[in-house]
Short mmCIF file of C-alpha atoms in Angstrom, two decimals:
data_model
loop_
_atom_site.label_atom_id
_atom_site.label_comp_id
_atom_site.label_asym_id
_atom_site.label_seq_id
_atom_site.Cartn_x
_atom_site.Cartn_y
_atom_site.Cartn_z
CA MET A 13 -8.51 15.16 6.47
CA MET A 14 -5.28 13.59 6.94
CA VAL A 15 -3.80 12.25 3.84
CA ARG A 16 -1.54 8.96 4.79
CA ILE A 17 0.98 7.22 2.37
CA TYR A 18 2.16 3.47 2.93
CA HIS A 19 5.67 4.27 1.98
CA ASN A 20 8.72 2.24 1.18
CA PRO A 21 11.33 4.79 0.46
CA ARG A 22 13.71 2.36 -1.36
CA CYS A 23 10.71 2.25 -4.37
CA SER A 24 10.83 4.82 -6.64
CA LYS A 25 7.21 4.77 -7.24
CA SER A 26 6.43 5.36 -3.84
CA ARG A 27 8.99 8.39 -3.90
CA GLN A 28 7.61 9.20 -6.90
CA THR A 29 4.15 9.52 -5.38
CA LEU A 30 5.21 11.23 -1.93
CA ALA A 31 6.44 13.79 -4.18
CA LEU A 32 3.66 14.44 -6.20
CA ILE A 33 1.49 14.37 -2.90
CA GLU A 34 3.76 17.05 -1.63
CA GLU A 35 3.78 19.23 -4.59
CA LYS A 36 0.28 19.45 -4.03
CA GLY A 37 0.76 21.26 -0.94
CA ILE A 38 -0.15 18.53 1.12
CA THR A 39 2.15 17.09 3.93
CA PRO A 40 0.95 13.49 4.25
CA ASP A 41 1.35 11.03 7.46
CA VAL A 42 4.07 8.90 6.08
CA ILE A 43 3.78 5.22 7.45
CA ALA A 44 7.00 3.12 6.76
CA TYR A 45 4.95 0.13 6.33
CA LEU A 46 7.80 -2.45 6.48
CA ASP A 47 8.60 -1.03 9.69
CA THR A 48 5.11 -0.56 11.18
CA PRO A 49 2.81 -2.53 8.94
CA PRO A 50 -1.30 -2.31 9.08
CA THR A 51 -3.15 -4.38 11.39
CA PRO A 52 -5.52 -7.21 9.30
CA GLN A 53 -8.39 -4.58 10.25
CA GLU A 54 -6.68 -1.41 8.80
CA LEU A 55 -5.55 -3.37 5.83
CA ALA A 56 -9.20 -4.81 5.25
CA GLY A 57 -10.52 -1.53 5.57
CA ILE A 58 -8.02 -0.28 2.96
CA LEU A 59 -8.82 -2.92 0.60
CA ASP A 60 -12.43 -2.06 1.24
CA MET A 61 -11.76 2.02 0.07
CA LEU A 62 -9.50 0.53 -2.78
CA GLY A 63 -12.46 -1.65 -4.11
CA MET A 64 -9.93 -4.50 -4.35
CA LYS A 65 -9.08 -8.02 -2.89
CA PRO A 66 -6.04 -9.06 -1.03
CA GLU A 67 -4.77 -10.75 -4.12
CA ASP A 68 -4.76 -7.51 -6.25
CA ILE A 69 -2.40 -5.97 -4.21
CA LEU A 70 -0.20 -8.83 -3.76
CA ARG A 71 3.86 -8.48 -5.23
CA LYS A 72 3.93 -11.98 -6.86
CA LYS A 73 7.67 -12.42 -6.40
CA GLU A 74 7.98 -11.05 -2.76
CA ALA A 75 4.69 -13.51 -1.87
CA LYS A 76 6.33 -16.61 -3.55
CA GLU A 77 9.50 -15.89 -1.35
CA GLU A 78 7.68 -15.39 1.54
CA GLY A 79 5.29 -18.84 1.10
CA ILE A 80 2.31 -17.07 0.90
CA ALA A 81 1.45 -16.74 -2.70
CA ASP A 82 -1.27 -19.63 -2.28
CA LEU A 83 -3.23 -17.99 0.10
CA HIS A 84 -6.58 -16.06 -0.26
CA GLY A 85 -9.10 -14.02 1.47
CA GLU A 86 -8.46 -13.21 5.49
CA GLU A 87 -5.99 -15.61 5.67
CA LEU A 88 -3.81 -13.54 3.02
CA ILE A 89 -4.62 -10.30 4.67
CA GLU A 90 -3.25 -11.74 7.78
CA ALA A 91 -0.12 -12.92 5.98
CA LEU A 92 0.45 -9.82 4.16
CA CYS A 93 0.65 -8.07 7.54
CA ALA A 94 2.99 -10.39 9.04
CA HIS A 95 5.07 -10.04 5.45
CA PRO A 96 4.35 -6.45 4.77
CA ARG A 97 7.14 -6.61 2.01
CA ALA A 98 4.56 -8.60 -0.12
CA ILE A 99 2.21 -5.56 0.06
CA GLU A 100 2.11 -3.58 -3.44
CA ARG A 101 3.17 0.10 -2.67
CA PRO A 102 2.17 2.85 -2.28
CA ILE A 103 -1.12 3.28 -0.78
CA VAL A 104 -2.75 6.39 -0.29
CA VAL A 105 -5.47 7.16 2.12
CA ASN A 106 -7.52 10.05 2.18
CA GLY A 107 -10.38 10.17 4.59
CA ASN A 108 -12.43 7.09 3.33
CA LYS A 109 -10.95 6.82 -0.21
CA ALA A 110 -7.82 5.23 -1.04
CA ALA A 111 -5.66 4.76 -4.35
CA LEU A 112 -2.69 2.65 -5.41
CA GLY A 113 0.04 4.90 -6.75
CA ARG A 114 0.66 2.59 -9.81
CA PRO A 115 1.22 5.08 -11.38
CA PRO A 116 1.84 7.91 -8.93
CA GLU A 117 -0.58 9.94 -10.64
CA SER A 118 -3.75 7.46 -9.79
CA VAL A 119 -3.74 9.16 -6.44
CA LEU A 120 -4.42 12.34 -7.72
CA GLU A 121 -8.18 11.88 -7.86
CA ILE A 122 -8.43 11.20 -4.34
CA LEU A 123 -6.36 14.47 -2.96
#
């Protein structure tokens, strides 16, 4: 199975999570999600794997700055894809499992 990481190289938690994956001998597919955001369908699938709602992966400050802080459900999913800097990072996907890398060690259970 291919491990994917939705990665922001400027984020320390994202860098730590990527390093942790690589320390396990895994070379993940690194998706620079700020440049290549997920589609609404992809994000909805990731949320299902995480067992979370879109509000659960919302970076509050960035969402407020982008004017999307008061949205919910599908409307918020669409807005997050249009404004990916408001998506909490990193997110790691392995097959049909996903984990939010906060803390980075939380991704170990899906590797």
